[in-house]
XYZ file of C-alpha atoms in Angstrom:
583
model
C 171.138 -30.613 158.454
C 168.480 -28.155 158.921
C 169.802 -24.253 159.350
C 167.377 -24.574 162.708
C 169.383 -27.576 163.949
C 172.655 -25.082 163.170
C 171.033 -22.170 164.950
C 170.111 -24.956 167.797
C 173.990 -26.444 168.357
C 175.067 -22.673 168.204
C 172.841 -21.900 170.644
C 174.304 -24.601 173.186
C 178.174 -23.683 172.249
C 177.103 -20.251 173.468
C 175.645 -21.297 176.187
C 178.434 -23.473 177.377
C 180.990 -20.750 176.470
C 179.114 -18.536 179.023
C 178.966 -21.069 181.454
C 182.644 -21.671 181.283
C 183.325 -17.633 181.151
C 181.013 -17.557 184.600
C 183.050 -20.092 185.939
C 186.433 -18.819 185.191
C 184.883 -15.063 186.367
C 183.950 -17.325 189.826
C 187.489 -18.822 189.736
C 189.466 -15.264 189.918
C 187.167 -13.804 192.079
C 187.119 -16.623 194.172
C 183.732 -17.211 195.092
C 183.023 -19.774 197.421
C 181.260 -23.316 195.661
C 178.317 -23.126 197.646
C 177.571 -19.444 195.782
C 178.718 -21.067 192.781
C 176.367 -23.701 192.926
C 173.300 -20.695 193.676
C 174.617 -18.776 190.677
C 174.397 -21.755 188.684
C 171.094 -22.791 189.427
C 170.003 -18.931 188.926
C 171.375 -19.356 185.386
C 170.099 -22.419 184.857
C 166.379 -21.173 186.475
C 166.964 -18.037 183.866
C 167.419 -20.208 180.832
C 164.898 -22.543 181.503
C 162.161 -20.056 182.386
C 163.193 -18.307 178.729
C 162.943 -21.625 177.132
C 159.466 -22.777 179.025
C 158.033 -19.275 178.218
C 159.642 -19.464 174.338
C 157.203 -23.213 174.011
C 154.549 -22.343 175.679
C 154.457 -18.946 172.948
C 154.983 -21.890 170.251
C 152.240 -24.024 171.704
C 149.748 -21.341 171.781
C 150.635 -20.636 168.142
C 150.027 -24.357 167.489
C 146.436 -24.094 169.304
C 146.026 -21.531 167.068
C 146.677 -22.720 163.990
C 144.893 -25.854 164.744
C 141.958 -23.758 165.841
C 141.899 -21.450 163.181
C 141.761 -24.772 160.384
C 139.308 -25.906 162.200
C 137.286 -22.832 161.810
C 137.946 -22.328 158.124
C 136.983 -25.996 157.621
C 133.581 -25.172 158.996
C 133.126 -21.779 157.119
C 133.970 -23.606 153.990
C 131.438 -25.892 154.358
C 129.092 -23.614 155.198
C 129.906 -21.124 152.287
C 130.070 -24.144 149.608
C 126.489 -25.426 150.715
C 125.482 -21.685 150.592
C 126.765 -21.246 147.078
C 125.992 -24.801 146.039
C 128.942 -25.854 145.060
C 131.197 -28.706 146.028
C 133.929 -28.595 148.493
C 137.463 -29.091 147.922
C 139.736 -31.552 148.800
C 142.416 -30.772 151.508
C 146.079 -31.874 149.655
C 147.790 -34.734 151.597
C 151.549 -33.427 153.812
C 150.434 -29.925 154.136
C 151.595 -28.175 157.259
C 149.712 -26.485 159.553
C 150.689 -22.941 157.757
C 149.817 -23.814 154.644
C 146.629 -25.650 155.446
C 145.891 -22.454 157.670
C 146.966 -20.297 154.620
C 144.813 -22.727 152.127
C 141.607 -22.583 154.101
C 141.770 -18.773 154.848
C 142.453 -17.960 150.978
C 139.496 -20.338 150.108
C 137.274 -18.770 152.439
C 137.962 -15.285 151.233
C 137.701 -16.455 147.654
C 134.247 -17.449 148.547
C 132.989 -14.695 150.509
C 133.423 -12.798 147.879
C 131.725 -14.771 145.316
C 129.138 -15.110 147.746
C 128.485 -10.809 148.081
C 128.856 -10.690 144.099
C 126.153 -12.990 144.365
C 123.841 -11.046 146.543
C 124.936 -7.853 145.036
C 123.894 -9.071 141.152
C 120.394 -10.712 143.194
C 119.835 -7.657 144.826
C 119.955 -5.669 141.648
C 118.347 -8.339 139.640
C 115.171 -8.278 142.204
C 115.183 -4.111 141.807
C 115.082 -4.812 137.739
C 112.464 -7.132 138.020
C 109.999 -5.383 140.500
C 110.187 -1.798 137.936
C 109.077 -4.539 134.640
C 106.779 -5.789 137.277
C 105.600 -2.710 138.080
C 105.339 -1.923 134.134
C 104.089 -5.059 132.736
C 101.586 -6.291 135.895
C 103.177 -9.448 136.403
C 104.596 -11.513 138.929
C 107.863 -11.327 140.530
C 110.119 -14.104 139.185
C 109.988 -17.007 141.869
C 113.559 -16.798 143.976
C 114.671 -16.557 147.461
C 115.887 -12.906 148.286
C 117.735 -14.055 151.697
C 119.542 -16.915 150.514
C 122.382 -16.525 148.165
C 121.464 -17.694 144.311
C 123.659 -20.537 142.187
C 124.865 -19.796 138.915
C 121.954 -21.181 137.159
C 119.614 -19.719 139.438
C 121.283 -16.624 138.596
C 121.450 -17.051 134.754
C 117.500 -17.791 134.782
C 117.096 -14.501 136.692
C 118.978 -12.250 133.732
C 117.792 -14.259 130.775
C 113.555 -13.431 132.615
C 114.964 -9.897 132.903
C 115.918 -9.870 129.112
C 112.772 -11.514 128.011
C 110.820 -8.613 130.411
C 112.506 -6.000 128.926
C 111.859 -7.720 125.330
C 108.028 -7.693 126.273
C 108.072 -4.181 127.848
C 109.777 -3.002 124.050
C 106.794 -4.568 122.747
C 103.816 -3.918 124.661
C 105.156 -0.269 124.389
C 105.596 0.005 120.601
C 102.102 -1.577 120.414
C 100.532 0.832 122.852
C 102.034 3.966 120.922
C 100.932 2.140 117.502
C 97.290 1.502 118.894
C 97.496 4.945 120.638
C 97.983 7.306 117.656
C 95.295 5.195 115.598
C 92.722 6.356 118.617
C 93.938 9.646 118.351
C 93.766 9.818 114.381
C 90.579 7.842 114.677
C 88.869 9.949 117.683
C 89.736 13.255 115.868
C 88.156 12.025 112.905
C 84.839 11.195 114.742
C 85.340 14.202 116.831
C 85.058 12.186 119.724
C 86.810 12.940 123.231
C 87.931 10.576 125.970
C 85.190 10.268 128.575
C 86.469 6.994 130.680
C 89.351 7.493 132.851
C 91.045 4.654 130.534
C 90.523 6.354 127.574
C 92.135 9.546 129.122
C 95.209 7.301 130.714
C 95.582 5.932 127.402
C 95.577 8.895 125.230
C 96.137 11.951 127.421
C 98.243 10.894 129.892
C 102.329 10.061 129.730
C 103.551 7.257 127.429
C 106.140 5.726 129.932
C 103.477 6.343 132.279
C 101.086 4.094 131.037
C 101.042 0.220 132.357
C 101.159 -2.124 129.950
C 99.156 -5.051 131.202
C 97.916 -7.355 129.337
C 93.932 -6.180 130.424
C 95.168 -2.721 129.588
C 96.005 -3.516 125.702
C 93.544 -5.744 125.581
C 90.881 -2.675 126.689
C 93.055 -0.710 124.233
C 92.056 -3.025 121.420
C 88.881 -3.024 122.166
C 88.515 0.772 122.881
C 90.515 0.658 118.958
C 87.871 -1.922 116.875
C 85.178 0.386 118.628
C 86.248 3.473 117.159
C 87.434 1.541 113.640
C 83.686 -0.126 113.542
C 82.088 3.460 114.300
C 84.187 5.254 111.220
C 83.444 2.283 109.280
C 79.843 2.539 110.250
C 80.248 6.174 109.447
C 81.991 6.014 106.263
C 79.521 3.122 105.020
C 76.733 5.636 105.579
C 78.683 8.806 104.050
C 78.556 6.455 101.338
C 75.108 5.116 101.041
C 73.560 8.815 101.745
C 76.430 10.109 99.248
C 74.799 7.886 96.589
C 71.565 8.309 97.037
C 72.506 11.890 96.699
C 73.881 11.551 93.449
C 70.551 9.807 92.788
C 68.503 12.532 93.628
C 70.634 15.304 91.671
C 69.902 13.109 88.593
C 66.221 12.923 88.872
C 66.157 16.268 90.449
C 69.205 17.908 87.734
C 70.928 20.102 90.274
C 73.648 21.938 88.514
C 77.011 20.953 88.603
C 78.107 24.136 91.143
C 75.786 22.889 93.977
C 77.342 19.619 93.255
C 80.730 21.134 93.256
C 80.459 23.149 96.709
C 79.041 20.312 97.929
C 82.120 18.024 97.452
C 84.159 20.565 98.839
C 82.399 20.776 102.293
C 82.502 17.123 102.670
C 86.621 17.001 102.623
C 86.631 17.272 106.674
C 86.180 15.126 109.517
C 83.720 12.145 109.103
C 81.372 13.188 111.401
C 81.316 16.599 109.896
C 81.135 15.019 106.529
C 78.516 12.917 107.879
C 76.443 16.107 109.183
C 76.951 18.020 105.985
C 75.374 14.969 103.645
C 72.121 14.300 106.058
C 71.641 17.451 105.694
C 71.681 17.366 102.100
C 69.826 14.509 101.990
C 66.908 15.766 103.651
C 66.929 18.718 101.701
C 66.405 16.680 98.576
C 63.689 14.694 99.622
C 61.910 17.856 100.727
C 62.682 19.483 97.246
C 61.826 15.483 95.361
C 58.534 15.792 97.243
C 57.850 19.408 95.348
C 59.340 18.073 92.024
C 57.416 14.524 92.426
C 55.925 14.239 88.721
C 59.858 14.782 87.132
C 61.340 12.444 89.534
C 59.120 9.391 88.979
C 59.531 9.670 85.016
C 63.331 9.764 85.508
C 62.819 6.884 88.091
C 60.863 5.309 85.241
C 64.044 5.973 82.682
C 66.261 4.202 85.334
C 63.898 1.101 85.871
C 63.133 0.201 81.711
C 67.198 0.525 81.398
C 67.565 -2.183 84.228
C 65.077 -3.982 82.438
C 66.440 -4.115 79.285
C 69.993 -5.152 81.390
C 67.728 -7.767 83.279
C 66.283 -8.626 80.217
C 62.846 -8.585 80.985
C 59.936 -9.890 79.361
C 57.169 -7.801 78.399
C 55.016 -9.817 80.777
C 57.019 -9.321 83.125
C 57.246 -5.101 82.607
C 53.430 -5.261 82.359
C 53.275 -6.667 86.068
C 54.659 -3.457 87.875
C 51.235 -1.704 87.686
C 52.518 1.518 89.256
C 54.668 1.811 85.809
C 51.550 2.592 84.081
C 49.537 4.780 86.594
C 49.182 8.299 86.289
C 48.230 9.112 89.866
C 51.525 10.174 90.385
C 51.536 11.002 94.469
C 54.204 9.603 97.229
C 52.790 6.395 97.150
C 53.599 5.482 93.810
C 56.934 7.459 93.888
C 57.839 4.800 96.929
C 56.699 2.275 94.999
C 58.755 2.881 91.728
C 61.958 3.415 94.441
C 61.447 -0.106 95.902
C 61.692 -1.257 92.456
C 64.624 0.576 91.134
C 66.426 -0.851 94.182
C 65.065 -3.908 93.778
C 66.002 -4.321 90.308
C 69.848 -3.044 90.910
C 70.142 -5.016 93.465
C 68.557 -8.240 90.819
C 71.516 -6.654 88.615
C 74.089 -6.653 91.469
C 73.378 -10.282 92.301
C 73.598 -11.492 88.982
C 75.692 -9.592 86.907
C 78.228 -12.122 85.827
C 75.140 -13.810 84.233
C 73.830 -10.972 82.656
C 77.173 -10.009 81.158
C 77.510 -12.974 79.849
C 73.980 -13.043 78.083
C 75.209 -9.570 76.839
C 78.113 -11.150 75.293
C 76.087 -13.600 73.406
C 73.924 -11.099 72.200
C 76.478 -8.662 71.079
C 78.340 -11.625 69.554
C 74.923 -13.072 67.864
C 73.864 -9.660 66.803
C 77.693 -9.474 65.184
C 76.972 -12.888 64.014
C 74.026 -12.428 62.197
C 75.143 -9.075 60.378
C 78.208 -10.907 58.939
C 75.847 -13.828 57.836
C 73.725 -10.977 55.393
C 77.126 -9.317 54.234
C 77.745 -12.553 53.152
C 74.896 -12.845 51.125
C 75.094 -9.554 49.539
C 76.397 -9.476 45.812
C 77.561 -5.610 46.244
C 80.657 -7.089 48.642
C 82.506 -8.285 45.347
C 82.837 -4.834 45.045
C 85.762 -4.192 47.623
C 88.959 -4.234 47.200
C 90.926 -2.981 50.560
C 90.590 -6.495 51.745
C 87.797 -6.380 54.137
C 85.740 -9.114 52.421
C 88.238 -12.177 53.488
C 88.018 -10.497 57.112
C 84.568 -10.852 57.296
C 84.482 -14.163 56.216
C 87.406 -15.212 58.809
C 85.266 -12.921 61.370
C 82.242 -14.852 60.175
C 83.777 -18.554 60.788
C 85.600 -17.989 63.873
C 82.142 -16.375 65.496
C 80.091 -19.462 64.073
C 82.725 -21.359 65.882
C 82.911 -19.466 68.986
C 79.320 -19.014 69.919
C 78.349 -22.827 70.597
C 80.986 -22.595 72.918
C 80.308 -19.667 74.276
C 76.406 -21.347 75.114
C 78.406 -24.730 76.477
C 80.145 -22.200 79.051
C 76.878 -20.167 79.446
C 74.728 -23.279 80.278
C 77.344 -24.622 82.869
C 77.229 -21.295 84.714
C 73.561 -21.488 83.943
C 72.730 -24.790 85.556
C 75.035 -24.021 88.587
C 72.850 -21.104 89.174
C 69.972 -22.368 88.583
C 71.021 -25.376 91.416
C 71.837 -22.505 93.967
C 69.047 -20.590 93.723
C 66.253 -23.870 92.776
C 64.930 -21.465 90.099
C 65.139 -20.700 86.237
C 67.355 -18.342 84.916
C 64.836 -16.233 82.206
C 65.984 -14.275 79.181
C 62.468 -12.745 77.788
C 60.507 -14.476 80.078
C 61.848 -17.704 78.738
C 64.622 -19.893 79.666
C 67.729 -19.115 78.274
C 68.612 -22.437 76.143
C 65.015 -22.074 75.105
C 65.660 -18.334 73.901
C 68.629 -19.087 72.359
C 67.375 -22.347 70.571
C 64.554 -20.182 69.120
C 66.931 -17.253 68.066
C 68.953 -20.201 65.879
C 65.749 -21.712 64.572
C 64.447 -17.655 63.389
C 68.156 -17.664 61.839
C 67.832 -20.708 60.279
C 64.236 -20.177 58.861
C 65.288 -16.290 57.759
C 67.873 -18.179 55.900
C 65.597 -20.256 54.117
C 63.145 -17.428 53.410
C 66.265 -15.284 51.507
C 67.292 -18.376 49.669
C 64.307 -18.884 48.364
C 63.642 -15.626 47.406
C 67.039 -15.582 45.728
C 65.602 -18.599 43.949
C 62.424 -17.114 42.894
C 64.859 -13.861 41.757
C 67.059 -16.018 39.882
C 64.240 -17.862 38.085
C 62.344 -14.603 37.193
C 65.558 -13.195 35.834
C 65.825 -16.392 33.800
C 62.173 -15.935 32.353
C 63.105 -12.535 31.492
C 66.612 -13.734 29.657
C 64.832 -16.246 27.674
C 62.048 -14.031 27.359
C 64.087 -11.123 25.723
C 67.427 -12.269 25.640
C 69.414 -10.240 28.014
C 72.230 -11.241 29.907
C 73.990 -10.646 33.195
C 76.928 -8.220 32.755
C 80.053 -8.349 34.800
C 79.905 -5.104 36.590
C 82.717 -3.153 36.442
C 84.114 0.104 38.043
C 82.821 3.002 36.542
C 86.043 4.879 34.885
C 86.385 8.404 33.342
C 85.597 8.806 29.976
C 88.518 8.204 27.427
C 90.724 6.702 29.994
C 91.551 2.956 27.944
C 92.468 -0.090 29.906
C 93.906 -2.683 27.215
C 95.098 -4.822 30.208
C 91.735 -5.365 31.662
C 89.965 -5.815 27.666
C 92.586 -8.563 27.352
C 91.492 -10.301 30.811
C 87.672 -10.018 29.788
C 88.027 -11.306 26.276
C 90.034 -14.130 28.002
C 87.087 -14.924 30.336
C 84.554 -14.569 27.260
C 86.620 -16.939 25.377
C 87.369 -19.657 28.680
C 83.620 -19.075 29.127
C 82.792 -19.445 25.418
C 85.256 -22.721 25.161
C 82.522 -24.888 27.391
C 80.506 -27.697 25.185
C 76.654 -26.224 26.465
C 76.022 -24.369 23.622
C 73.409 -22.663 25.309
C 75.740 -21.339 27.616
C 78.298 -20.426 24.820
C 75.246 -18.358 23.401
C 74.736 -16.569 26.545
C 77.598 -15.937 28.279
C 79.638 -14.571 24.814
C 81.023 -11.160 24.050
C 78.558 -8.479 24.392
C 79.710 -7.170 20.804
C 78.865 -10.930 19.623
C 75.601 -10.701 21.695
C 72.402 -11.711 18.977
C 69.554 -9.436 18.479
C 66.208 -10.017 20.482
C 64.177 -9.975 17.216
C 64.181 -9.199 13.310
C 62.160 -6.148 14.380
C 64.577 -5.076 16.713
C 67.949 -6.022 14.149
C 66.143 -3.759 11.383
C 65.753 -0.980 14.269
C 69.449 -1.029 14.698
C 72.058 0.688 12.454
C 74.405 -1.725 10.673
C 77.178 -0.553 12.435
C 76.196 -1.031 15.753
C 73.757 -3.706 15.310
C 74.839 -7.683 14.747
C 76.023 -9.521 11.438
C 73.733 -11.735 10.394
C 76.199 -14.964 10.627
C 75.825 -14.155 14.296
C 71.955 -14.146 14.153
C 71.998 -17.426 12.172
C 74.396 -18.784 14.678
C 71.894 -18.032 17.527
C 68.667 -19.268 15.886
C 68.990 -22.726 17.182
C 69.544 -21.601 20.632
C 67.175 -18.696 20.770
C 64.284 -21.537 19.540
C 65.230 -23.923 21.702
C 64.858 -21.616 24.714
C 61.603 -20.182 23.842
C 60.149 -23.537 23.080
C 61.713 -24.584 26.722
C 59.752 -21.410 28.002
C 56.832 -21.989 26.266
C 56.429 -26.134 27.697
C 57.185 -24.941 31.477
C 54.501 -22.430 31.375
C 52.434 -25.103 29.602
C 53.287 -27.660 32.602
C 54.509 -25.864 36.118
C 55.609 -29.713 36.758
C 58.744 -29.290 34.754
C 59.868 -26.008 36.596
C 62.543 -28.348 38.399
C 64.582 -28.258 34.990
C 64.175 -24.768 34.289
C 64.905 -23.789 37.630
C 68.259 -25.538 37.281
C 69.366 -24.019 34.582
C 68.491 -20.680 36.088
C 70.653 -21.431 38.884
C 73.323 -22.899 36.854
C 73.325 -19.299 34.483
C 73.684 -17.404 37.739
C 76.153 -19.608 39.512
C 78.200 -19.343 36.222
C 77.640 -15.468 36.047
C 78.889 -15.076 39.623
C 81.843 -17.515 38.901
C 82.844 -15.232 36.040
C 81.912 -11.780 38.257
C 84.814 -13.598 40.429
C 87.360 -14.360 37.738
C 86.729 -10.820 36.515
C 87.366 -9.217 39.693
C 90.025 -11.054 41.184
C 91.754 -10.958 37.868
């Protein structure tokens, strides 16, 4: 049993106790039963008037209640479709307390959420109208009056973020871009004039909107002042060397040059200033000095023909070269073609270099190729003569190459610019084909001298009888050298040892060496002069020899034979220079 139902049966025990206490109270006083009866119906009107008043209290509570759940219910719905979010299900066997209780919690709950919402919109709108203001760009696209979702709310902060992200940007660019237009109008001594350039460089950085326009103009405003010190600095250039130009024809000393330099480490504009007026100071003083400056001009333009190589047809066909009315007219003309040669040379440099190359490396060439003839390099001994001869292989290797590579780059020039690429007023293949041939026919010239050299020196041995020595270093006086007598009398006898008797005649000891004549052998003293077993031994060979000389002078037909035997003495001599020398 409920504690109410307890309280309720209490409640009617008292009351029938006090009935039956009235009644006993009537009893002893003796009241009649028709008072009785009144006094019990005014106890019975009491009670029931309590008890009517006590549920009609209970019933209003009840309205109440119900009223009050029926109002949450409504303001539920209404907040939930205001927040967008779903509504809750009522739990089944609540009472009307906790219903009451339920609703009125839920209701607070989301009136609250709904003010955080409008709070963190309100603030969010605030945020967005100052990057707005900044930035010059539109509000982000939400409904200030209603009350934002979640997601609505998260797209709100993460546009703020990505504002502020831009504004970080745009305002590091526009200090970056801003202190290169200060640098760059300082330089040019240049001041703002628009009311942009004065927002953008005079005015407050924060203060500055950073549209997209705006740093755009900034950029612009930027290249402007880069193209204009460019501009500048291409023409402090161009007048700088054309300066230099002018001190060499004009030989200014090296302490106007000096103070000159110095002036011209300011601003660019003042830099600029300073060398115009330089400039037009030399021309005024090149017109006075006009004579001097056209024969240096005429130094400069033979050494860019000589780079350009240049044909002496060519050279010839720049009259002015070769005038000697030397006025302003001809002073222009020699100008246009210094230029135009340099800028020939500019244009085709690689070219040239490489036709330098060739030449150095022909020039290089051909000197090794006459060292290589010359007898006197036997006489070295640091060990140059084998690195002349590797020097001399490796370039007779290299420079066919060299022309392969050269007449690739050649015909790809020649392609480009539908014209021939001259060396000497002739095509380069064409001057280097002649340059071999005037190698190869120098060549032939020498050797046949040599030939003619060795067959007059064999005339002259089988004339008189002298032979070749090995040449020898010259040594001091009384210094002997037993090892070196011992490799010579080796190299007589190995020489001496072949079957040609003629050749065992010639090429023997000088001590055993035969006289010339009888006349000369009686002229001799006996100790110095020849035995006579060594003059008999040399009859037969000195005879045959003479009568050889005597039938090719008779018939110039049979100089083949005696020419051989010329160049076999001398190839033998030089074979046993070698075996001298190396031994």
């Amino acid at each position: 049993m409920r504690k109410s139902e307890i309280h309720a049966a209490e409640s009617v025990a008292c009351l029938d106790k006090a009935l039956g206490e009235l009644k006993d109270i009537w009893e002893e006083i003796g009241i009649p039963e028709d008072q009785r009866l009144q006094r019990t119906d005014a106890v019975h009107m009491h009670i029931k008037n309590l008890l009517d008043m006590m549920i009609a209290e209970e019933e209003g509570l009840k309205k109440r209640l119900l009223i009050s759940i029926e109002a949450c219910r409504k303001e539920v719905t209404s907040l939930c479709s205001e927040l967008q979010v779903q509504e809750c299900q009522e739990e089944d066997g609540l009472t009307m307390l906790q219903l009451e209780k339920d609703l009125r919690t839920q209701v607070k709950m989301m009136l609250k959420e709904k003010s955080a919402r409008q709070s963190e919109l309100k603030s969010l709108i605030q945020q967005d109208q100052d990057l707005c203001d900044i930035l010059c760009d539109d509000l982000f696209p939400i409904h200030h009056e209603r009350v934002p979702s979640q997601q609505q709310l998260q797209n709100y902060r993460q546009h703020i973020k990505t504002c502020n992200q831009e504004r970080e940007r745009r305002h590091a660019e526009f200090v970056g871009m801003k202190r290169q237009i200060t640098v760059l109008m300082e330089d040019l001594e240049q001041h703002p004039d628009t009311s942009f350039e004065k927002d953008a460089v005079c005015e407050d950085e924060d203060a500055f909107c950073l549209s997209v326009e705006n740093l755009s103009a900034l950029k612009v405003l930027l290249h402007q002042l880069e193209s204009r010190k460019a501009e500048s600095g291409a023409l402090c250039v161009s007048i700088r060397g054309r300066i230099e130009e002018l001190w060499e024809m004009l030989q200014v000393p090296e302490e106007e040059r000096e103070s000159l330099m110095q002036n011209t480490r300011t601003s660019t504009k003042s830099r600029l200033n300073t060398l115009q007026v330089e400039l037009q100071r030399l021309e005024e003083l090149k017109k006075k000095n006009i004579e001097r400056v056209i024969h240096t001009i005429r130094s400069e333009i033979v050494k860019f023909w000589e780079k350009c190589y240049y044909s002496p047809e060519h050279r010839q066909a720049f009259t002015p070269y070769h005038s000697d009315d030397l006025d302003e007219e001809v002073l222009r003309e020699h100008e246009l073609e210094l230029e135009r040669l340099k800028q020939d040379y500019a244009e085709h440099i690689e070219l040239y270099d490489a036709v330098s190359i060739w030449s150095s490396n022909w020039t290089l060439y051909q000197e090794l190729e006459k060292k290589a003839t010359d007898p006197s390099r036997f006489n070295n001994r640091g060990g140059n003569l084998l690195k002349e001869e590797k020097q001399r292989v490796d370039m007779q290797k290299s420079l066919p190459k060299l022309e392969k590579s050269m007449k690739a780059q050649i015909d790809q020039w020649e392609a480009a610019h539908c014209k021939e690429f001259r060396v000497n007023g002739q095509p380069f293949l064409q001057y280097v084909e002649d340059q071999w041939n005037q190698h190869r026919m120098e060549k032939e010239r020498e050797k046949q001298e040599r030939q003619m050299k060795k067959m007059k020196q064999t005339e002259e041995d089988l004339l008189f009888g002298t032979t070749i020595r090995t040449p020898t270093k010259r040594r001091l006086a009384g210094t002997p050298t037993p090892g070196k007598t011992r490799k010579l009398i080796s190299t007589s006898s190995m020489c001496s040892s072949t079957p040609n008797t003629t050749l065992r005649s010639i090429c023997s000891s000088p001590s055993m060496r035969p006289p010339l004549s009888s006349s000369k052998l009686g002229a001799r003293t006996p100790g110095r002069g020849r035995t006579p077993r060594g003059l008999e031994r040399n009859k037969e060979n000195i005879s045959h020899l003479s009568g050889a000389l005597r039938t090719m002078a008779a018939s110039p037909q049979r100089n083949y034979s005696i020419t051989s035997v010329a160049s076999s003495y001398s190839e033998f001599a030089v074979s046993s220079l070698s075996c001298s020398l190396y031994i």
